Short mmCIF file of C-alpha atoms and ligand atoms in Angstrom, two decimals:
data_model
loop_
_atom_site.label_atom_id
_atom_site.label_comp_id
_atom_site.label_asym_id
_atom_site.label_seq_id
_atom_site.Cartn_x
_atom_site.Cartn_y
_atom_site.Cartn_z
CA MET A 27 -103.40 214.43 119.82
CA ASP A 28 -105.89 216.78 121.74
CA HIS A 29 -107.35 220.27 120.77
CA PHE A 30 -105.52 222.36 123.85
CA LEU A 31 -103.08 224.35 122.21
CA TYR A 32 -100.75 227.29 122.77
CA ARG A 33 -101.79 230.07 120.55
CA ASP A 34 -99.77 233.51 120.95
CA GLY A 35 -98.50 232.07 124.10
CA VAL A 36 -101.87 231.33 125.78
CA LEU A 37 -103.45 227.65 125.94
CA HIS A 38 -106.49 227.32 124.06
CA ALA A 39 -109.47 224.97 124.39
CA GLU A 40 -109.96 224.64 120.82
CA ASP A 41 -110.42 228.21 119.68
CA VAL A 42 -111.14 229.61 123.08
CA PRO A 43 -108.73 231.07 125.20
CA VAL A 44 -108.39 229.29 128.66
CA PRO A 45 -108.03 232.56 130.36
CA GLU A 46 -111.45 233.60 129.15
CA ILE A 47 -113.15 230.55 130.59
CA ALA A 48 -111.81 230.88 133.79
CA ALA A 49 -112.71 234.78 134.04
CA ALA A 50 -116.33 233.52 133.06
CA VAL A 51 -116.81 230.39 135.23
CA GLY A 52 -114.20 231.29 138.21
CA THR A 53 -111.52 228.37 139.15
CA PRO A 54 -111.04 225.52 139.41
CA PHE A 55 -112.75 224.16 136.50
CA TYR A 56 -113.10 221.25 134.28
CA VAL A 57 -112.92 221.93 130.23
CA TYR A 58 -113.40 219.39 127.40
CA SER A 59 -113.15 219.77 123.97
CA THR A 60 -115.68 218.48 121.50
CA ALA A 61 -113.40 217.78 118.60
CA THR A 62 -111.32 215.41 120.90
CA LEU A 63 -113.90 213.64 122.02
CA LEU A 64 -115.21 212.82 118.69
CA ARG A 65 -111.86 212.03 117.26
CA HIS A 66 -111.30 209.67 119.71
CA PHE A 67 -114.26 208.03 119.30
CA ARG A 68 -113.83 207.97 115.63
CA LEU A 69 -110.70 206.19 116.04
CA PHE A 70 -112.01 203.30 117.63
CA ASP A 71 -114.96 203.15 115.36
CA GLU A 72 -112.44 203.31 112.24
CA ALA A 73 -110.00 200.72 113.76
CA LEU A 74 -112.90 198.13 113.73
CA GLU A 75 -113.69 199.01 110.17
CA GLY A 76 -114.71 196.15 108.29
CA THR A 77 -116.22 194.43 111.30
CA ASP A 78 -119.99 194.47 112.55
CA HIS A 79 -119.09 196.50 115.70
CA LEU A 80 -120.39 199.08 118.24
CA VAL A 81 -117.81 201.27 120.12
CA CYS A 82 -119.83 201.38 123.65
CA TYR A 83 -118.13 204.54 125.82
CA ALA A 84 -117.62 203.58 129.15
CA MET A 85 -119.20 206.48 130.69
CA LYS A 86 -117.79 205.86 133.94
CA ALA A 87 -114.86 208.19 132.87
CA ALA A 88 -116.83 211.11 132.30
CA SER A 89 -120.60 210.98 132.23
CA ASN A 90 -121.81 214.63 131.85
CA GLN A 91 -124.97 214.79 129.56
CA ALA A 92 -123.25 216.94 127.45
CA ILE A 93 -120.57 214.62 127.00
CA LEU A 94 -122.78 211.42 126.53
CA LYS A 95 -125.05 213.27 124.08
CA THR A 96 -121.94 214.69 121.82
CA LEU A 97 -120.61 210.71 121.66
CA ALA A 98 -124.57 209.44 121.20
CA GLN A 99 -124.94 211.56 118.17
CA ALA A 100 -121.84 210.24 116.55
CA GLY A 101 -123.13 206.74 116.93
CA ALA A 102 -121.71 205.58 120.26
CA GLY A 103 -123.53 203.32 122.43
CA MET A 104 -122.59 203.23 126.28
CA ASP A 105 -121.20 200.81 128.72
CA VAL A 106 -123.21 201.51 132.02
CA VAL A 107 -122.66 200.09 135.49
CA SER A 108 -125.35 201.32 137.71
CA GLY A 109 -128.94 202.09 137.23
CA GLY A 110 -127.88 205.92 137.57
CA GLU A 111 -125.58 205.48 134.64
CA TYR A 112 -128.40 203.71 132.58
CA LEU A 113 -131.23 206.58 133.33
CA ARG A 114 -127.88 209.27 132.70
CA ALA A 115 -127.64 207.51 129.38
CA LYS A 116 -131.29 207.17 128.43
CA ALA A 117 -131.74 211.23 129.46
CA ALA A 118 -129.01 211.88 127.42
CA GLY A 119 -130.73 210.10 124.14
CA VAL A 120 -129.17 207.07 123.88
CA PRO A 121 -131.64 204.23 122.79
CA GLY A 122 -131.44 201.18 125.15
CA ASP A 123 -130.45 199.00 122.22
CA ARG A 124 -127.16 200.52 122.34
CA ILE A 125 -126.45 200.26 126.32
CA VAL A 126 -124.64 197.54 127.53
CA PHE A 127 -125.03 196.87 131.46
CA SER A 128 -121.90 195.53 133.02
CA GLY A 129 -120.72 195.43 136.80
CA VAL A 130 -120.43 192.71 139.36
CA GLY A 131 -123.39 193.81 141.72
CA LYS A 132 -126.39 194.72 139.54
CA THR A 133 -129.21 194.80 141.50
CA ALA A 134 -132.71 193.49 140.80
CA ALA A 135 -134.27 197.02 140.95
CA GLU A 136 -131.29 198.04 138.22
CA ILE A 137 -131.86 194.80 136.29
CA ARG A 138 -135.74 195.95 136.36
CA LEU A 139 -135.05 199.21 135.10
CA ALA A 140 -133.01 198.33 132.26
CA LEU A 141 -135.58 195.56 131.27
CA GLU A 142 -137.96 198.20 131.23
CA GLY A 143 -136.28 200.82 129.32
CA GLY A 144 -134.62 198.80 126.90
CA ILE A 145 -130.99 197.19 126.90
CA ARG A 146 -128.76 195.76 124.20
CA GLN A 147 -127.36 193.32 126.74
CA PHE A 148 -126.48 192.52 130.15
CA ASN A 149 -122.88 191.49 130.93
CA VAL A 150 -123.35 188.97 133.80
CA GLU A 151 -120.77 188.22 136.36
CA SER A 152 -121.85 185.38 138.46
CA GLU A 153 -124.38 182.50 138.77
CA PRO A 154 -126.56 184.02 141.65
CA GLU A 155 -126.59 186.97 139.34
CA MET A 156 -127.94 185.16 136.39
CA GLU A 157 -130.55 183.65 138.77
CA VAL A 158 -131.74 187.15 139.79
CA LEU A 159 -131.85 188.40 136.16
CA ASN A 160 -133.49 185.04 135.03
CA ALA A 161 -136.17 185.76 137.60
CA THR A 162 -136.57 189.27 137.10
CA ALA A 163 -137.01 188.56 133.34
CA LEU A 164 -139.72 185.58 133.77
CA SER A 165 -141.60 188.00 136.11
CA MET A 166 -141.99 190.65 133.44
CA GLY A 167 -142.58 188.26 130.62
CA VAL A 168 -139.58 189.17 128.65
CA ILE A 169 -136.22 187.54 127.99
CA ALA A 170 -133.09 189.02 128.58
CA PRO A 171 -130.13 189.09 126.39
CA ILE A 172 -126.90 188.11 128.02
CA THR A 173 -123.04 187.91 127.58
CA ILE A 174 -121.01 186.39 130.27
CA ARG A 175 -118.11 187.94 131.63
CA VAL A 176 -115.15 185.69 132.10
CA ASN A 177 -111.57 186.41 133.90
CA PRO A 178 -109.09 185.10 131.99
CA ASP A 179 -106.64 185.19 134.46
CA VAL A 180 -104.25 187.53 132.67
CA ASP A 181 -101.79 190.09 134.03
CA ALA A 182 -102.90 193.28 132.36
CA LYS A 183 -99.67 194.96 133.87
CA THR A 184 -101.12 198.02 134.92
CA HIS A 185 -101.99 199.78 138.41
CA ALA A 186 -103.32 196.97 140.98
CA LYS A 187 -106.03 198.93 141.65
CA ILE A 188 -107.30 199.08 138.12
CA ALA A 189 -106.34 195.41 137.04
CA THR A 190 -109.35 193.18 136.36
CA GLY A 191 -108.44 190.16 134.65
CA LYS A 192 -106.37 188.31 137.35
CA SER A 193 -108.35 185.32 138.98
CA GLU A 194 -107.69 187.03 142.40
CA ASN A 195 -109.74 190.03 140.89
CA LYS A 196 -113.80 190.29 142.26
CA PHE A 197 -114.49 190.58 138.01
CA GLY A 198 -116.26 187.86 136.01
CA ILE A 199 -116.30 184.04 136.33
CA PRO A 200 -113.26 181.86 136.17
CA ILE A 201 -112.75 180.96 132.52
CA SER A 202 -111.75 177.19 133.88
CA ARG A 203 -115.59 177.32 134.96
CA ALA A 204 -116.94 178.76 131.62
CA LEU A 205 -118.37 175.87 130.09
CA ASP A 206 -120.47 174.75 133.10
CA VAL A 207 -121.78 178.40 133.69
CA TYR A 208 -122.90 178.55 130.09
CA ALA A 209 -124.62 175.41 130.17
CA MET A 210 -126.27 176.68 133.50
CA ALA A 211 -127.19 179.77 131.51
CA ALA A 212 -128.57 177.93 128.53
CA GLY A 213 -131.29 176.02 130.94
CA LEU A 214 -132.67 179.49 132.32
CA PRO A 215 -135.56 180.32 129.76
CA GLY A 216 -135.58 183.91 131.13
CA LEU A 217 -132.00 184.37 129.34
CA ASP A 218 -130.70 184.72 125.72
CA VAL A 219 -127.09 184.04 125.82
CA ILE A 220 -125.59 185.58 122.78
CA GLY A 221 -121.86 185.95 123.76
CA ILE A 222 -118.77 186.34 125.71
CA ASP A 223 -117.68 189.58 127.69
CA VAL A 224 -113.87 190.06 128.84
CA HIS A 225 -112.38 193.18 129.97
CA ILE A 226 -108.80 192.68 131.72
CA GLY A 227 -107.96 196.55 133.09
CA SER A 228 -107.57 200.01 132.57
CA GLN A 229 -104.46 202.16 131.41
CA LEU A 230 -102.81 199.11 129.75
CA THR A 231 -99.76 200.57 127.71
CA GLU A 232 -99.06 197.25 125.88
CA LEU A 233 -100.92 194.85 123.71
CA GLU A 234 -99.71 191.61 124.70
CA PRO A 235 -102.12 191.09 127.85
CA TYR A 236 -104.71 191.72 125.37
CA GLU A 237 -103.42 189.34 122.61
CA LEU A 238 -103.53 186.48 125.50
CA ALA A 239 -106.74 187.41 126.68
CA TYR A 240 -108.41 187.38 123.12
CA GLN A 241 -106.81 184.06 122.39
CA LYS A 242 -108.57 182.87 125.26
CA VAL A 243 -111.65 184.39 124.46
CA ALA A 244 -111.17 182.79 120.95
CA GLU A 245 -110.69 179.24 122.06
CA LEU A 246 -113.54 179.42 124.54
CA THR A 247 -115.82 180.79 121.64
CA GLU A 248 -115.30 177.71 119.56
CA MET A 249 -115.63 175.50 122.56
CA LEU A 250 -119.01 177.04 123.23
CA ARG A 251 -120.29 176.65 119.89
CA ALA A 252 -119.02 173.02 119.87
CA GLU A 253 -121.45 172.56 122.72
CA GLY A 254 -124.31 174.08 120.69
CA HIS A 255 -124.36 177.85 122.23
CA ASP A 256 -125.15 180.44 119.43
CA ILE A 257 -122.30 182.78 120.57
CA ARG A 258 -122.53 185.74 118.37
CA ARG A 259 -121.15 188.86 120.15
CA LEU A 260 -118.25 189.42 121.85
CA ASP A 261 -117.47 192.30 124.10
CA LEU A 262 -114.32 192.98 124.61
CA GLY A 263 -113.95 195.58 127.37
CA GLY A 264 -111.86 198.79 127.60
CA GLY A 265 -108.78 199.75 128.90
CA LEU A 266 -106.51 201.15 126.34
CA GLY A 267 -104.16 203.36 128.09
CA ILE A 268 -103.31 207.14 127.21
CA PRO A 269 -100.06 208.81 127.44
CA TYR A 270 -100.11 211.13 130.79
CA ALA A 271 -96.59 212.49 130.56
CA ARG A 272 -95.43 213.64 127.27
CA ASP A 273 -92.00 212.32 127.40
CA ASN A 274 -93.14 208.88 128.00
CA GLN A 275 -93.46 206.18 125.27
CA ALA A 276 -96.84 206.61 123.71
CA PRO A 277 -99.48 203.38 124.40
CA PRO A 278 -100.32 201.40 121.29
CA LEU A 279 -102.94 203.35 119.18
CA PRO A 280 -106.52 202.41 118.58
CA SER A 281 -105.72 201.33 115.23
CA GLU A 282 -103.08 198.94 116.55
CA TYR A 283 -105.53 197.54 118.98
CA GLY A 284 -108.06 197.33 116.03
CA ALA A 285 -105.77 194.87 113.85
CA LEU A 286 -105.06 192.76 117.01
CA VAL A 287 -108.93 192.54 117.51
CA LYS A 288 -109.14 191.59 113.85
CA ARG A 289 -106.31 189.12 114.05
CA THR A 290 -107.31 187.26 116.96
CA LEU A 291 -110.87 187.05 116.85
CA GLY A 292 -111.88 188.27 113.08
CA HIS A 293 -112.22 184.57 112.00
CA LEU A 294 -115.01 183.97 114.08
CA ASP A 295 -117.46 186.06 112.35
CA CYS A 296 -119.07 187.83 115.44
CA GLU A 297 -120.19 191.31 116.36
CA ILE A 298 -117.43 192.90 118.08
CA GLU A 299 -118.36 195.56 120.82
CA ILE A 300 -115.59 197.48 122.84
CA GLU A 301 -115.84 199.75 125.85
CA PRO A 302 -113.18 202.49 125.86
CA GLY A 303 -113.46 205.17 128.42
CA ARG A 304 -110.35 206.78 129.08
CA LEU A 305 -108.84 207.09 125.87
CA ILE A 306 -111.84 208.76 124.64
CA ALA A 307 -112.40 211.47 127.38
CA GLY A 308 -108.99 211.66 129.06
CA ASN A 309 -107.24 213.67 126.72
CA ALA A 310 -110.43 215.43 126.07
CA GLY A 311 -110.35 217.67 129.32
CA LEU A 312 -107.95 219.82 131.29
CA MET A 313 -108.61 220.59 134.93
CA VAL A 314 -107.53 224.51 135.33
CA SER A 315 -106.74 225.75 138.67
CA GLU A 316 -105.40 229.17 140.12
CA VAL A 317 -102.08 229.65 142.17
CA ILE A 318 -103.04 230.72 145.55
CA TYR A 319 -99.96 230.95 147.05
CA VAL A 320 -95.73 230.14 146.30
CA LYS A 321 -94.73 229.22 149.89
CA SER A 322 -91.24 228.28 150.53
CA GLY A 323 -90.74 225.25 152.94
CA GLU A 324 -87.45 224.07 154.39
CA ASP A 325 -86.01 222.54 151.69
CA ARG A 326 -88.71 222.96 148.98
CA ASP A 327 -91.50 225.43 147.34
CA PHE A 328 -95.02 224.74 147.84
CA LEU A 329 -97.54 225.82 144.63
CA ILE A 330 -100.72 225.89 146.94
CA ILE A 331 -103.62 226.08 144.33
CA ASP A 332 -107.26 226.22 144.44
CA GLY A 333 -107.93 222.58 142.96
CA ALA A 334 -107.49 219.92 145.48
CA MET A 335 -107.68 215.96 145.99
CA ASN A 336 -111.45 216.09 146.10
CA ASP A 337 -111.51 217.79 142.56
CA LEU A 338 -108.87 215.33 141.05
CA ILE A 339 -108.02 212.42 143.19
CA ARG A 340 -106.20 210.32 140.86
CA PRO A 341 -102.98 211.32 141.95
CA ALA A 342 -103.63 210.74 145.66
CA MET A 343 -105.43 207.30 144.90
CA TYR A 344 -103.41 205.80 141.98
CA ASP A 345 -99.95 207.76 142.62
CA ALA A 346 -101.45 208.85 138.94
CA TYR A 347 -98.91 211.58 136.92
CA HIS A 348 -100.68 214.39 135.31
CA ASP A 349 -98.65 217.14 133.30
CA ILE A 350 -99.15 220.69 134.74
CA VAL A 351 -98.64 223.23 132.85
CA PRO A 352 -98.89 227.04 133.02
CA VAL A 353 -101.88 228.34 130.96
CA VAL A 354 -99.52 231.54 129.90
CA GLU A 355 -96.35 230.39 128.42
CA PRO A 356 -93.25 232.13 130.29
CA ASP A 357 -91.09 234.29 128.12
CA ALA A 358 -88.56 231.97 126.20
CA GLY A 359 -85.38 231.36 128.05
CA ILE A 360 -86.69 231.55 131.62
CA GLU A 361 -85.30 229.00 134.42
CA GLN A 362 -87.13 226.37 135.24
CA ALA A 363 -88.74 226.25 138.97
CA LYS A 364 -89.18 223.03 140.92
CA TYR A 365 -92.34 222.64 143.21
CA ASP A 366 -94.41 220.30 145.27
CA ILE A 367 -97.95 220.99 143.95
CA VAL A 368 -100.38 220.82 146.50
CA GLY A 369 -104.06 221.69 147.18
CA PRO A 370 -105.82 223.59 150.01
CA VAL A 371 -107.25 220.16 151.58
CA CYS A 372 -105.96 219.30 154.84
CA GLU A 373 -104.11 216.13 154.32
CA SER A 374 -100.81 215.31 153.20
CA GLY A 375 -102.14 213.21 150.22
CA ASP A 376 -103.56 216.36 148.98
CA THR A 377 -100.36 216.73 146.53
CA PHE A 378 -100.60 216.37 142.95
CA ALA A 379 -96.93 216.56 142.12
CA LYS A 380 -93.71 216.29 144.30
CA ALA A 381 -90.45 218.28 142.91
CA ARG A 382 -92.18 219.14 139.74
CA VAL A 383 -90.01 220.87 137.30
CA MET A 384 -92.13 223.37 135.25
CA PRO A 385 -92.07 227.19 134.68
CA PRO A 386 -92.29 229.46 137.38
CA VAL A 387 -95.67 230.51 138.16
CA ALA A 388 -96.89 233.02 140.57
CA SER A 389 -100.07 233.71 142.72
CA GLY A 390 -102.95 234.36 140.80
CA GLU A 391 -101.68 232.54 137.52
CA LEU A 392 -103.58 229.80 136.13
CA VAL A 393 -102.19 226.21 135.89
CA ALA A 394 -104.02 223.56 133.76
CA PHE A 395 -103.82 219.72 134.49
CA ARG A 396 -103.50 217.48 131.33
CA SER A 397 -105.40 214.64 130.61
CA ALA A 398 -107.90 215.03 133.38
CA GLY A 399 -110.88 214.44 131.37
CA ALA A 400 -111.40 211.00 132.49
CA TYR A 401 -112.13 209.78 135.68
CA GLY A 402 -111.66 213.42 136.94
CA ALA A 403 -115.06 215.12 137.77
CA VAL A 404 -116.74 211.94 137.90
CA MET A 405 -114.38 211.03 141.21
CA SER A 406 -114.74 214.29 142.65
CA SER A 407 -116.64 214.75 146.02
CA GLU A 408 -117.17 217.93 148.27
CA TYR A 409 -114.68 216.61 151.20
CA ASN A 410 -113.81 219.66 153.16
CA SER A 411 -116.93 221.45 151.91
CA ARG A 412 -115.19 222.18 148.91
CA PRO A 413 -118.39 222.50 146.19
CA LEU A 414 -118.18 220.16 143.13
CA ILE A 415 -116.10 222.21 140.45
CA PRO A 416 -118.06 223.55 137.20
CA GLU A 417 -117.66 221.43 134.08
CA VAL A 418 -117.57 223.16 130.23
CA LEU A 419 -117.60 222.30 127.01
CA VAL A 420 -115.90 224.00 124.13
CA HIS A 421 -117.14 223.63 120.74
CA GLU A 422 -114.96 225.72 118.17
CA ASP A 423 -115.15 229.08 119.60
CA GLN A 424 -118.02 228.58 121.38
CA PHE A 425 -117.97 227.19 125.27
CA GLU A 426 -120.73 226.65 127.76
CA VAL A 427 -121.18 225.43 131.51
CA ILE A 428 -122.34 221.82 131.21
CA ARG A 429 -122.57 221.34 135.07
CA ALA A 430 -122.68 224.66 137.16
CA ARG A 431 -120.73 225.19 140.43
CA PRO A 432 -123.24 224.73 143.33
CA THR A 433 -123.72 227.81 145.62
CA PHE A 434 -122.60 227.29 149.35
CA ASP A 435 -126.32 227.43 150.10
CA GLU A 436 -127.05 224.58 147.61
CA MET A 437 -124.57 222.31 149.30
CA ILE A 438 -125.55 223.23 152.62
CA ASN A 439 -129.38 222.75 152.29
CA ARG A 440 -128.88 219.25 150.84
CA ASP A 441 -128.54 218.32 154.37
CA THR A 442 -131.85 217.70 156.64
CA ILE A 443 -131.86 218.37 160.31
CA PRO A 444 -133.68 215.29 162.52
CA SER A 445 -136.86 216.63 164.32
CA TRP A 446 -135.19 216.15 167.70
CA LEU A 447 -132.57 218.93 167.03
N1 LLP B 502 -115.50 198.21 130.74
C1 LLP B 502 -115.64 198.09 132.08
C2 LLP B 502 -115.85 196.70 132.40
C3 LLP B 502 -114.65 198.60 133.13
O1 LLP B 502 -114.40 198.08 134.40
C4 LLP B 502 -113.94 199.88 132.45
C5 LLP B 502 -113.19 200.26 133.64
C6 LLP B 502 -114.02 200.09 131.28
C7 LLP B 502 -114.57 199.37 130.14
C8 LLP B 502 -113.27 201.44 130.71
O2 LLP B 502 -112.00 201.21 131.21
P1 LLP B 502 -110.99 202.33 130.24
O3 LLP B 502 -111.22 202.23 128.84
O4 LLP B 502 -111.43 203.76 130.71
O5 LLP B 502 -109.61 202.04 130.76
N2 LLP B 502 -110.52 205.19 138.33
C9 LLP B 502 -109.36 204.71 137.58
C10 LLP B 502 -109.94 203.97 136.40
C11 LLP B 502 -110.84 202.79 136.75
C12 LLP B 502 -111.38 201.83 135.72
C13 LLP B 502 -112.76 201.03 135.78
N3 LLP B 502 -113.22 200.42 134.81
C14 LLP B 502 -108.42 205.88 136.81
O6 LLP B 502 -108.53 206.85 137.21
O7 LLP B 502 -107.38 205.61 136.54
#
């Protein structure tokens, strides 16, 4: 459920008509709903009720300071994957003891940054990383809390580019080597080994892969405890999918996921951490764009809009489906049209949808991409020298720009001319 509904035929973000935002900030833009962000965070929090837990929002999904602050004030922790994300989380007021640091390639500088600023734990992904972390902690006279990310070799049944839990993926250490790697970690004085981490992929639409992975984590917990490791925290990653198309079967709910977590891992009496990103931010955001032209091709009509692949890369990158709807509902009974919906960027990959059936729209009218809140703005670029599009946050009947569109001068002046020119 989200808070983008039609009222009197006009799409609203909470209590704000979307055309009002378009008039104020220009198109294209991203708009997020505070109520949806909070609702989704709370669904996870409630799903784990009765366990000692922390929901660490995977901020890679949407990392604007205003979004982070909204979630942090509701009690969320953050899952970060770079020094930049760590500093962004801190800048939004998230205390270090609510930040977990994931990722396969943390540098010594990033590790130092987090140890200096405070960290809940590092999710370590390899032996060489463990050694760098140990040496860095010792050189600073501190002890780094860690979990070790294991790769359970489970098929997450999602798009290949976002599956992470198979043995051919770069993530985690093979679960078959876990006992040796934990033994090695226990011998490193700069590390405090507190738990296990697992994350098998993103946009999962079934619970079965989680079940397989979490059963393996439960077995591993018991084996490690038997060897004397004090396993007391399980970080279970993120990945629960969202319904992108309104007619498809909805993925499992956070409550069903929470029940699975309790069923497979509850008996271990560990603190539970989860790292959802998409399910919190995805349906909390729209990308709104204006139709520039409707162009007749040989055998189809093209809807040429002012948003492009540089603003929302998911369709080009993962063949992702986004629902695209007119912001002003057409009159009842009007015949549907069929379009290839494309942006102005100079490549054919700049296609959002092919043969999409939707109500007819005309030049100058607005369309909204649903489910664009996660992996939208954060993955955008200035390709074709198109300035990054603004982000807007709505709260009930208020809206504010939370990242402004840069001017052309700001964009151009970021480059510097070398002395010989
Ligand atoms: N934890 C870790 C360690 C992750 O790598 C990820 C996502 C998450 C949590 C959050 O997963 P989520 O709950 O959002 O599924 N750009 C792609 C998605 C990449 C996901 C990367 N890792 C897309 O647009 O579909």
